[in-house]
XYZ file of N, CA and C in Angstrom:
510
model
N -27.496 -112.057 -193.716
C -28.808 -112.050 -194.322
C -28.786 -113.026 -195.500
N -29.748 -113.897 -195.560
C -29.804 -114.899 -196.625
C -30.403 -114.305 -197.887
N -30.230 -115.039 -198.989
C -30.792 -114.597 -200.267
C -32.312 -114.511 -200.186
N -32.929 -115.395 -199.382
C -34.382 -115.342 -199.234
C -34.821 -114.077 -198.518
N -33.981 -113.580 -197.615
C -34.297 -112.378 -196.846
C -33.847 -111.098 -197.556
N -33.049 -111.229 -198.603
C -32.487 -110.078 -199.294
C -32.876 -110.139 -200.769
N -33.901 -109.400 -201.167
C -34.338 -109.434 -202.555
C -33.251 -108.981 -203.539
N -32.393 -108.046 -203.114
C -31.310 -107.585 -203.989
C -30.316 -108.687 -204.275
N -29.980 -109.482 -203.269
C -29.063 -110.604 -203.473
C -29.735 -111.669 -204.337
N -31.008 -111.928 -204.083
C -31.742 -112.902 -204.902
C -31.760 -112.451 -206.362
N -31.965 -111.166 -206.587
C -31.964 -110.612 -207.949
C -30.588 -110.786 -208.588
N -29.528 -110.481 -207.820
C -28.168 -110.651 -208.326
C -27.908 -112.114 -208.684
N -28.308 -113.010 -207.810
C -28.115 -114.440 -208.061
C -28.811 -114.895 -209.339
N -29.987 -114.342 -209.607
C -30.805 -114.787 -210.736
C -30.524 -114.013 -212.030
N -29.756 -112.969 -211.959
C -29.541 -112.141 -213.151
C -28.695 -112.876 -214.191
N -28.875 -112.464 -215.442
C -28.083 -113.015 -216.544
C -26.604 -112.756 -216.269
N -25.748 -113.658 -216.721
C -24.310 -113.498 -216.502
C -23.794 -112.152 -217.001
N -24.248 -111.724 -218.175
C -23.740 -110.464 -218.728
C -24.137 -109.273 -217.849
N -25.356 -109.272 -217.346
C -25.808 -108.187 -216.469
C -25.059 -108.232 -215.139
N -24.875 -109.423 -214.596
C -24.147 -109.559 -213.331
C -22.692 -109.130 -213.508
N -22.081 -109.495 -214.649
C -20.698 -109.109 -214.914
C -20.579 -107.588 -214.989
N -21.508 -106.953 -215.685
C -21.502 -105.489 -215.782
C -21.607 -104.863 -214.398
N -22.517 -105.372 -213.579
C -22.685 -104.844 -212.224
C -21.422 -105.056 -211.396
N -20.806 -106.219 -211.528
C -19.594 -106.508 -210.769
C -18.423 -105.641 -211.210
N -18.350 -105.320 -212.497
C -17.272 -104.459 -212.991
C -17.420 -103.037 -212.463
N -18.641 -102.661 -212.052
C -18.831 -101.369 -211.398
C -18.328 -101.426 -209.953
N -18.341 -102.609 -209.375
C -17.813 -102.803 -208.023
C -16.292 -102.798 -208.065
N -15.727 -103.586 -208.985
C -14.278 -103.740 -209.107
C -13.945 -103.942 -210.576
N -13.023 -103.156 -211.089
C -12.691 -103.178 -212.513
C -11.886 -104.408 -212.939
N -11.485 -105.247 -212.010
C -10.712 -106.439 -212.358
C -11.607 -107.524 -212.952
N -11.291 -107.925 -214.170
C -12.033 -109.008 -214.812
C -11.873 -110.323 -214.071
N -10.683 -110.583 -213.548
C -10.443 -111.828 -212.803
C -11.312 -111.869 -211.552
N -11.402 -110.751 -210.854
C -12.235 -110.688 -209.649
C -13.696 -110.948 -210.005
N -14.190 -110.245 -211.026
C -15.594 -110.401 -211.422
C -15.881 -111.844 -211.836
N -14.982 -112.454 -212.576
C -15.177 -113.841 -213.022
C -15.276 -114.806 -211.849
N -14.438 -114.593 -210.847
C -14.472 -115.471 -209.673
C -15.774 -115.311 -208.891
N -16.279 -114.091 -208.804
C -17.541 -113.861 -208.096
C -18.697 -114.477 -208.874
N -18.696 -114.287 -210.180
C -19.750 -114.863 -211.028
C -19.776 -116.388 -210.929
N -18.610 -116.988 -210.948
C -18.507 -118.449 -210.983
C -19.089 -119.118 -209.741
N -19.211 -118.382 -208.652
C -19.683 -118.986 -207.395
C -21.158 -118.726 -207.106
N -21.845 -118.040 -208.008
C -23.283 -117.819 -207.804
C -24.006 -119.139 -207.873
N -25.106 -119.306 -207.173
C -25.782 -118.338 -206.316
C -25.172 -118.298 -204.914
N -25.318 -117.164 -204.275
C -24.832 -116.971 -202.915
C -25.986 -117.156 -201.939
N -25.718 -117.917 -200.879
C -26.746 -118.179 -199.866
C -27.045 -116.934 -199.035
N -26.073 -116.038 -198.918
C -26.249 -114.834 -198.128
C -25.149 -113.841 -198.413
N -25.278 -112.649 -197.850
C -24.285 -111.617 -198.106
C -22.916 -111.979 -197.534
N -22.883 -112.689 -196.427
C -21.576 -113.085 -195.872
C -20.829 -114.021 -196.818
N -21.555 -114.896 -197.504
C -20.923 -115.780 -198.489
C -20.385 -114.959 -199.663
N -21.137 -113.958 -200.078
C -20.687 -113.065 -201.148
C -19.434 -112.308 -200.714
N -19.440 -111.773 -199.484
C -18.268 -111.070 -198.972
C -17.051 -111.993 -198.882
N -17.257 -113.207 -198.427
C -16.148 -114.161 -198.317
C -15.564 -114.461 -199.699
N -16.431 -114.627 -200.689
C -15.960 -114.869 -202.047
C -15.167 -113.664 -202.561
N -15.671 -112.470 -202.260
C -14.974 -111.248 -202.671
C -13.605 -111.152 -202.008
N -13.559 -111.414 -200.715
C -12.283 -111.349 -199.987
C -11.273 -112.332 -200.568
N -11.721 -113.542 -200.870
C -10.835 -114.555 -201.442
C -10.365 -114.134 -202.829
N -11.292 -113.665 -203.655
C -10.935 -113.234 -205.006
C -9.955 -112.062 -204.969
N -10.156 -111.137 -204.037
C -9.257 -109.992 -203.901
C -7.869 -110.460 -203.465
N -7.819 -111.390 -202.530
C -6.535 -111.911 -202.052
C -5.770 -112.635 -203.154
N -6.483 -113.192 -204.119
C -5.858 -113.975 -205.202
C -5.493 -113.148 -206.427
N -5.769 -111.855 -206.415
C -5.448 -111.038 -207.582
C -3.942 -110.997 -207.824
N -3.555 -111.196 -209.073
C -2.151 -111.058 -209.447
C -1.809 -109.564 -209.489
N -0.548 -109.259 -209.685
C -0.136 -107.859 -209.800
C -0.859 -107.189 -210.981
N -1.013 -107.921 -212.084
C -1.703 -107.373 -213.253
C -3.183 -107.152 -212.957
N -3.811 -108.104 -212.270
C -5.223 -107.971 -211.897
C -5.421 -106.781 -210.959
N -4.508 -106.615 -210.030
C -4.584 -105.501 -209.083
C -4.444 -104.168 -209.827
N -3.543 -104.123 -210.806
C -3.381 -102.913 -211.617
C -4.670 -102.609 -212.381
N -5.323 -103.649 -212.913
C -6.589 -103.454 -213.616
C -7.659 -102.916 -212.667
N -7.699 -103.443 -211.460
C -8.667 -102.974 -210.467
C -8.409 -101.516 -210.114
N -7.152 -101.155 -209.902
C -6.816 -99.778 -209.519
C -7.096 -98.796 -210.651
N -6.976 -99.250 -211.880
C -7.220 -98.371 -213.028
C -8.676 -97.894 -213.061
N -9.564 -98.599 -212.376
C -10.962 -98.205 -212.317
C -11.261 -97.150 -211.263
N -10.241 -96.707 -210.548
C -10.429 -95.738 -209.467
C -9.769 -94.414 -209.833
N -10.525 -93.312 -209.744
C -9.915 -92.000 -209.996
C -9.071 -91.566 -208.797
N -8.153 -90.636 -209.019
C -7.355 -90.133 -207.901
C -8.235 -89.464 -206.839
N -7.809 -89.572 -205.590
C -8.516 -88.904 -204.495
C -8.490 -87.397 -204.759
N -9.661 -86.805 -204.618
C -9.787 -85.381 -204.858
C -10.250 -85.052 -206.266
N -10.288 -86.069 -207.135
C -10.740 -85.856 -208.509
C -11.687 -86.976 -208.918
N -12.891 -87.023 -208.321
C -13.835 -88.083 -208.679
C -14.187 -88.022 -210.162
N -14.554 -89.174 -210.709
C -14.952 -89.240 -212.117
C -16.163 -88.352 -212.346
N -16.087 -87.442 -213.316
C -17.246 -86.588 -213.605
C -18.472 -87.431 -213.962
N -19.590 -87.077 -213.361
C -20.835 -87.779 -213.649
C -20.972 -89.137 -212.995
N -20.020 -89.530 -212.143
C -20.065 -90.838 -211.484
C -20.484 -90.644 -210.026
N -21.760 -90.959 -209.710
C -22.226 -90.730 -208.335
C -21.491 -91.586 -207.301
N -21.052 -92.784 -207.679
C -20.321 -93.643 -206.741
C -19.008 -92.986 -206.351
N -18.271 -92.535 -207.344
C -16.990 -91.886 -207.108
C -17.168 -90.638 -206.244
N -18.168 -89.831 -206.572
C -18.412 -88.606 -205.797
C -18.818 -88.922 -204.361
N -19.678 -89.923 -204.180
C -20.137 -90.294 -202.838
C -18.965 -90.805 -202.006
N -18.150 -91.677 -202.597
C -17.047 -92.258 -201.848
C -15.997 -91.213 -201.473
N -15.833 -90.205 -202.295
C -14.835 -89.177 -202.028
C -15.439 -87.918 -201.429
N -16.607 -88.032 -200.854
C -17.302 -86.851 -200.337
C -16.494 -86.119 -199.270
N -15.570 -86.788 -198.623
C -14.727 -86.142 -197.620
C -13.848 -85.049 -198.201
N -13.658 -85.081 -199.519
C -12.866 -84.040 -200.180
C -13.736 -82.922 -200.716
N -15.042 -83.117 -200.732
C -15.949 -82.144 -201.354
C -15.829 -80.763 -200.728
N -15.719 -80.677 -199.428
C -15.638 -79.389 -198.752
C -14.231 -78.982 -198.393
N -13.254 -79.671 -198.966
C -11.858 -79.385 -198.627
C -11.449 -78.007 -199.137
N -10.532 -77.403 -198.415
C -10.010 -76.092 -198.834
C -9.222 -76.243 -200.126
N -9.037 -75.134 -200.808
C -8.237 -75.149 -202.045
C -6.802 -75.575 -201.740
N -6.294 -75.187 -200.571
C -4.940 -75.586 -200.183
C -4.843 -77.100 -200.030
N -5.836 -77.709 -199.378
C -5.829 -79.159 -199.198
C -5.959 -79.859 -200.550
N -6.823 -79.357 -201.412
C -6.975 -79.954 -202.738
C -5.665 -79.878 -203.524
N -4.981 -78.749 -203.443
C -3.699 -78.588 -204.138
C -2.645 -79.535 -203.558
N -2.643 -79.663 -202.239
C -1.691 -80.582 -201.599
C -1.975 -82.022 -201.997
N -3.254 -82.390 -202.046
C -3.615 -83.755 -202.464
C -3.191 -84.017 -203.906
N -3.355 -83.049 -204.773
C -2.931 -83.210 -206.159
C -1.428 -83.456 -206.221
N -0.674 -82.652 -205.494
C 0.783 -82.792 -205.471
C 1.191 -84.165 -204.905
N 0.570 -84.552 -203.796
C 0.889 -85.847 -203.181
C 0.466 -87.012 -204.083
N -0.701 -86.895 -204.712
C -1.147 -87.943 -205.634
C -0.152 -88.142 -206.770
N 0.334 -87.046 -207.330
C 1.298 -87.142 -208.435
C 2.608 -87.770 -207.969
N 3.057 -87.386 -206.778
C 4.286 -87.974 -206.237
C 4.094 -89.476 -205.982
N 2.930 -89.834 -205.466
C 2.622 -91.248 -205.208
C 2.608 -92.022 -206.525
N 1.936 -91.470 -207.540
C 1.869 -92.151 -208.834
C 3.260 -92.304 -209.441
N 4.108 -91.304 -209.294
C 5.486 -91.413 -209.789
C 6.228 -92.529 -209.073
N 6.012 -92.632 -207.771
C 6.729 -93.643 -206.977
C 6.231 -95.061 -207.232
N 4.902 -95.233 -207.293
C 4.341 -96.582 -207.352
C 3.749 -96.973 -208.706
N 3.516 -96.004 -209.583
C 3.004 -96.320 -210.905
C 1.503 -96.518 -210.985
N 0.779 -96.134 -209.943
C -0.682 -96.255 -209.936
C -1.269 -95.231 -208.970
N -2.604 -95.099 -209.043
C -3.275 -94.141 -208.154
C -3.139 -94.571 -206.698
N -3.223 -93.589 -205.841
C -3.295 -93.848 -204.405
C -4.694 -94.370 -204.125
N -4.780 -95.596 -203.658
C -6.076 -96.219 -203.395
C -6.291 -96.330 -201.896
N -7.414 -95.781 -201.462
C -7.796 -95.841 -200.052
C -9.309 -95.941 -200.000
N -9.809 -96.652 -199.027
C -11.257 -96.689 -198.820
C -11.616 -95.333 -198.212
N -12.098 -94.437 -199.076
C -12.335 -93.049 -198.686
C -13.655 -92.846 -197.959
N -14.535 -93.833 -198.010
C -15.856 -93.698 -197.387
C -15.707 -93.375 -195.903
N -16.317 -92.260 -195.501
C -16.299 -91.855 -194.092
C -15.044 -91.142 -193.652
N -14.102 -90.928 -194.548
C -12.857 -90.240 -194.187
C -12.918 -88.781 -194.602
N -12.292 -87.943 -193.812
C -12.179 -86.531 -194.166
C -11.020 -86.360 -195.140
N -10.991 -85.209 -195.783
C -9.878 -84.893 -196.670
C -8.550 -84.928 -195.933
N -8.541 -84.431 -194.726
C -7.309 -84.428 -193.927
C -6.847 -85.849 -193.600
N -7.794 -86.728 -193.285
C -7.431 -88.122 -192.980
C -6.830 -88.811 -194.217
N -7.411 -88.532 -195.376
C -6.871 -89.129 -196.605
C -5.485 -88.573 -196.913
N -5.307 -87.271 -196.724
C -3.994 -86.655 -196.935
C -2.955 -87.268 -195.996
N -3.330 -87.417 -194.717
C -2.395 -87.965 -193.742
C -2.011 -89.402 -194.100
N -2.990 -90.180 -194.565
C -2.697 -91.561 -194.971
C -1.769 -91.572 -196.183
N -1.995 -90.691 -197.111
C -1.145 -90.596 -198.297
C 0.276 -90.210 -197.916
N 0.397 -89.226 -197.038
C 1.733 -88.822 -196.561
C 2.460 -90.004 -195.918
N 1.725 -90.757 -195.112
C 2.326 -91.893 -194.413
C 2.714 -93.013 -195.379
N 1.828 -93.315 -196.309
C 2.046 -94.472 -197.192
C 3.053 -94.229 -198.302
N 3.323 -92.990 -198.642
C 4.248 -92.725 -199.740
C 5.658 -93.228 -199.424
N 5.957 -93.414 -198.152
C 7.263 -93.923 -197.754
C 7.366 -95.434 -197.732
N 6.272 -96.124 -198.010
C 6.278 -97.596 -197.995
C 7.095 -98.167 -199.147
N 7.508 -99.402 -198.969
C 8.126 -100.127 -200.088
C 7.005 -100.516 -201.054
N 7.336 -100.780 -202.315
C 6.300 -101.223 -203.256
C 5.557 -102.474 -202.778
N 6.260 -103.386 -202.143
C 5.627 -104.611 -201.648
C 4.633 -104.311 -200.529
N 5.047 -103.465 -199.577
C 4.142 -103.068 -198.488
C 2.912 -102.374 -199.058
N 3.150 -101.482 -199.989
C 2.049 -100.702 -200.542
C 1.076 -101.582 -201.316
N 1.579 -102.567 -202.046
C 0.699 -103.475 -202.794
C -0.257 -104.194 -201.849
N 0.222 -104.612 -200.698
C -0.655 -105.320 -199.755
C -1.643 -104.371 -199.082
N -1.228 -103.139 -198.823
C -2.160 -102.158 -198.268
C -3.243 -101.855 -199.299
N -2.838 -101.690 -200.555
C -3.799 -101.437 -201.635
C -4.797 -102.589 -201.724
N -4.308 -103.810 -201.628
C -5.182 -104.988 -201.690
C -6.210 -104.945 -200.549
N -5.776 -104.582 -199.350
C -6.679 -104.482 -198.201
C -7.711 -103.381 -198.425
N -7.255 -102.223 -198.900
C -8.171 -101.105 -199.156
C -9.172 -101.470 -200.251
N -8.707 -102.149 -201.297
C -9.594 -102.587 -202.372
C -10.659 -103.538 -201.824
N -10.266 -104.437 -200.942
C -11.229 -105.350 -200.325
C -12.318 -104.608 -199.570
N -11.937 -103.549 -198.849
C -12.923 -102.741 -198.111
C -13.882 -102.050 -199.079
N -13.325 -101.473 -200.142
C -14.145 -100.791 -201.147
C -15.103 -101.778 -201.795
N -14.596 -102.957 -202.142
C -15.441 -103.969 -202.782
C -16.607 -104.364 -201.885
N -16.358 -104.529 -200.598
C -17.448 -104.893 -199.672
C -18.513 -103.793 -199.619
N -18.084 -102.542 -199.541
C -19.040 -101.433 -199.506
C -19.865 -101.411 -200.782
N -19.199 -101.564 -201.905
C -19.908 -101.523 -203.187
C -20.803 -102.748 -203.380
N -20.369 -103.900 -202.928
C -21.231 -105.093 -203.010
C -22.473 -104.914 -202.151
N -22.300 -104.324 -200.981
C -23.448 -104.060 -200.115
C -24.457 -103.196 -200.847
N -23.985 -102.137 -201.489
C -24.875 -101.266 -202.252
C -25.560 -102.037 -203.387
N -24.774 -102.893 -204.054
C -25.303 -103.661 -205.179
C -26.466 -104.547 -204.752
N -26.304 -105.256 -203.645
C -27.351 -106.222 -203.243
C -28.434 -105.581 -202.374
N -28.270 -104.319 -202.029
C -29.320 -103.633 -201.273
C -30.105 -102.654 -202.136
N -29.735 -102.535 -203.404
C -30.431 -101.611 -204.306
C -31.880 -102.042 -204.463
N -32.720 -101.029 -204.554
C -34.113 -101.299 -204.863
C -34.177 -101.750 -206.308
N -35.204 -102.491 -206.638
C -35.363 -102.938 -208.009
C -35.468 -101.726 -208.926
N -34.753 -101.802 -210.020
C -34.717 -100.672 -210.968
C -36.040 -100.502 -211.687
């Protein structure tokens, strides 16, 4: 969809840098990522925006990736008052107390092993699917896990960018 066909993308393209930066930081907490997306405006269409996001995500340094992950709460504990976090983690909303307790335990073990939150594109996943992915990934090497995290972050960024450019005018 082109910017002419997408009023949300046209609005994003035309917005002040500070407003666009704020919106982008809600998509991804990495300043380097947001700067790269800002620098390439205007976007002819959503696919161009997604391509820029994918490239920026692929180019994140270890420090940039850590900054991006710091913007994500642990699975099973969405940020209070944050509708994005709650919506994305809705698969845990109806989880049993046992599953929630297991996720807490696994999240802590993962954080001890890798030094950051377990990051997964939770949209559309059940609590059990997220738990199973966490169980599987905790055995990865740090290098393997960093690349999986980068892929998951890219998926999250695309979903959030879609929401950003499809929002009705405020």
